[in-house]
C-alpha cells in the first residue's frame, strides 16, 4: 500500500466508488475503440484446445457436456420460455454426441494428433508450472498487502492473476528492449508453414495483445486507486533537497581524502626518484667501463689474427660483441667501434676460411698420416693436420660459416688441386713405367739378336702407317717429333695433357694395365682419405651443434665427396679416352681383364662411400660418381664390340665368297661350341666322359694309340634330334654366333648392342647365301661352274640348321639377360634385349623362306627335266608295237606279266626322264632327309601333272602307223603303257612312293578325261587300264 496523510485518507474513502465507476467507463471506451477481434476475444477463454488447456477431445466433450447441463438448468429455471420452442430447438440441435461416436473420425488422424499433442504439451506444462510458482509468490504479496490496504482482497487477486497471465502467457521475446518485428520466429520457418498456420498465428497474437492491454489497464487502475502519482508529485521537493545535501557532503569528503593522499605520498615519491637516479648513474658508469673494454679489445683481436690464434681471437670477439649487444645497446657513441669490430669479423671469417680450405685440401690430397702435435684421437684418424683442422672447424661452426666454407669455397679449390694432383701422379707413374722398361732393356744382352723391342717401340711398330699424302690422326705424332719436342712444364695444362696422352698411347696394353691399376688405386686412396676427413669435420660440427645452431653437415660432405670422386674418375676417364684408338684392336679377352680390374676398383670406391656414414638430404637421391667413367668404358667397349662385329662381317663375307657348297665332316669342337652356345655343356660332355670311362674299363693292357683314338669328326651336326649336313661357311657362322653369345655373358650391360649386331650378321649370311646359290652369283664369281642339286640341298641344310638353332639361342640369351643383374637398370636392359630378341623369330622365318625357295628351286629342276623329255614324249610318235593285240583281252596279259613276257613298248624319251628322276632322288637323299626329299618331289610332281594335262588339251597327232584302231594300239593305250613303265622303273625309289602314286593317279585321270573321244586312234580303252591295274602296273584309284 502507498502512504497517505490522514486528511487525505478520509477523502479517499468517500471518492472510491466514483473512481471505480469512472474507470469502468474508461475501460469500456478503450475496448470500444479496439478491433472486433480484440472486443470479442476473451483471453481467459478463447481456444483452449490450441492454448493447451484441453489435453484431448475427451476434455472438450466433457466441457461441452458441462455447458449443456448448465444450459438445461438455466432453461428449466426460466419458466417464460415456451415448451414448444424448446422442443423445436432440441429437434434442430439433435442429441449431444458422446466420445464413442467420434472414435471412427478420431482414428483417421490419430498419427497427426499424436505428433501435434506431443509438440504442444511441453509449452502447456511449462506455463502451468510458471503459473503455480507465480501463484505462490503473489499470494504472499497479497497477504502482506491486505493488512495495510483497505481494498478488497478479490480485486488484488484479480489484478495479480491478470498480471501473471500477461507475464507468463506472452513469450519473453516480446518483453525484450531490443526486440523488433523482423526478429520474430515466424520469419525463420518456411512460407508454406506460415500460410497453413495463418489463422492460429493471428489468433495467438491477438490473444497476446489483449493480455498485455488488460494487464496495463489493471496496473494503471491500481496505481490510481493507491494515488501513487499524486504522492510522487507532492513529495518531489523534499526529495530534491535531501539529494542536494547528500551530494554536498560527498564532495567535501572527496576533497579531504585527496589532500590526505597528496600529503602522505609526496615523501615516498621523492625517495623513489632518488633511487632511480642512483641506478641510472651506476648504469652510465658500467657503460663507460664496457666502452673502454671494447676499445682496448680491438688491438688484441688484430694481434691474435696475425698470430693465427683464431680460437682465442674468436672468444674475445664474441665477448666484445656480447657487450655491444647487451651493455652498450642503444649507445650512439659506440657506432664507429661497432663498425670496426664488424670489419674485424669479416677479416676473421676470410682468414679462417682460407686457412680451413688450405688445410682441407692438404688433408684430402696429400695422402699422408697425421703430423706431429696432433692429438691422439686426430693421429688415430689418419688425417694430416687433424688438430689444426679441428680448431678451424670449431671456429667456422661457431661463426656458422662451416657450410659455406665447404660449398662452394672448398669445392672449387679442391677441384683445381685435384686435377693437378692426378696429372702429377700420372706423370710419376709414366716415368716409373719407362724406367722399368729401360731397366729391362739394359738387363738384356746387347749382342742377342732376339732381344725384345721396348713396349713403346712395339706399339709404334704395330700401329698402321698412314697412307702417302694423308694427314696423321689427330693427337698423333711421329717418334722423331716426339723425341725432338721438349717436355712441357707441369704448369701448362694443355701441353701437359697432350704429353700424357701421347705417352699413354705409346704404352703397350700390359703397361697401360699396370698404369691404370695404380691410377685407380690412387683414386680409391683419395676416397678413403676424404672419408677420414669428412668424419673429422662431422664429429667436430656435431660437438658444437647445440651451441652454434648449425644443421647437420652430412649432406654437404656427401655432396663434396661425390663431386670430388666423380671429378677424379672423370679425369681418369679422359686418360682412358686418349687410348680409344689403341683399344679398338684389342682382343676381347684382354679387354675383359681390363674391365675386371676397373670394376674391382669401382667396387672398392663404392664400399668406401658406404663406410663414410654420410647421409644425403631428404628428397636427394645422390649422384652416381662412377657414371662418367662407366660411360667412357661403355663407349670403348661398344667400339671394341663394333670392331669385333666388323671383323665377323668381313670374315663371313670372305667365307661365303669362297664357299663351294660341298659337304664337310663336322669336327667335335664345333659340337662343343654349339653346346656352349645353347647352354648345354653338361649334355655335351656326358657322352665324352662315358666314352673315356668305357676306354678305361677295357683294360690297362690296351695300346696307347687304341685308347687315344677317338672320333674327331662326325658326319652330321645334331640339334634337338635333327641331323644336318654342313658346309664350312655354316661352321664359321656357328663359331661366330658362339662368340656373340659369349659376349653377352661377359658384357651383360651391352647385351642389347651384341644382340643387335648378331641379328645383322645372321641377315647378312642369309642374304649373301641366297644371292650366291639361288641367284647364281657363285657361278658369276667363277667359284662354281654351275649350281647343282647337291649345292641347293646343302644350302637348304644350312638354312634348316640355323632355323633350328635360333629359337634355342633366343631362350639361352633370355636366361643370360635375366641372370645379369637386379634393379631398375637391369630390368630396363632386360626389356630392351627381349625386344631385340623378338627379331630372331623374324630372322628364323626368313631362313625358313630361304629354305622353301631352295626346295622350290630343286622342284623346278625336276620340272625342267620333265619339260625337256615331255617335248619328245608327247610330240614324237611311239615305235611300232610288237606282240599280239589280242593279249589285252581276257587273262592273257596278266599271265604274260606274271611270266615276265609282257612288253609295254614304252616311248624312248621316258628312259631319260627315269634316269634324271633317279639321279635327282639319289642326290637329294644323300644330302637331305626323307621328309625334305618327299616334299620336293611332291611339289615337282604337282607341276608335272598340271603341265601334262595342259599338253593333252592341245591338238596331239596320232599318225598311222604306229597308232591303230585296235586295243593296245591307240595313242591313249600307248600312253597308259608309258605310265606303267614309269611305275615299274620308279617304284624302287621308296622315299617318294607316295608322291609317285599320286602323280600316276593324276596322269591316268587326265588321260581318262581328255582321251575319251570319238577319234579311234586316240581313244583310251578301259580294258587296257583294267589289265594294268589288276597286274599292279598302275595304281588303282
CSV table of C-alpha atoms in Angstrom, one decimal, residues 353 356 393 396-397 399-411 537 541 549-557 560 617:
chain,number,residue,atom,x,y,z
A,353,UNK,CA,88.0,-19.9,-44.3
A,356,UNK,CA,90.5,-24.2,-43.5
A,393,UNK,CA,86.1,-26.3,-37.9
A,396,UNK,CA,83.7,-21.8,-38.6
A,397,UNK,CA,81.0,-23.7,-36.8
A,399,UNK,CA,80.5,-18.4,-36.7
A,400,UNK,CA,78.0,-20.5,-38.7
A,401,UNK,CA,80.3,-20.4,-41.7
A,402,UNK,CA,81.3,-24.1,-42.0
A,403,UNK,CA,78.6,-24.9,-44.6
A,404,UNK,CA,79.7,-22.0,-46.8
A,405,UNK,CA,83.3,-22.9,-46.4
A,406,UNK,CA,82.6,-26.5,-47.6
A,407,UNK,CA,80.5,-25.5,-50.5
A,408,UNK,CA,81.4,-23.7,-52.7
A,409,UNK,CA,84.8,-22.4,-51.5
A,410,UNK,CA,86.5,-25.7,-50.7
A,411,UNK,CA,84.8,-27.4,-53.6
A,537,UNK,CA,84.6,-32.5,-39.8
A,541,UNK,CA,80.3,-30.0,-36.1
A,549,UNK,CA,72.8,-23.9,-34.2
A,550,UNK,CA,74.3,-25.2,-37.5
A,551,UNK,CA,72.3,-28.0,-39.0
A,552,UNK,CA,73.7,-31.4,-39.9
A,553,UNK,CA,76.5,-31.3,-42.4
A,554,UNK,CA,76.3,-34.9,-43.7
A,555,UNK,CA,74.5,-33.8,-46.9
A,556,UNK,CA,77.2,-31.1,-47.7
A,557,UNK,CA,80.0,-33.5,-47.0
A,560,UNK,CA,81.6,-32.7,-51.7
A,617,UNK,CA,69.4,-34.5,-47.8
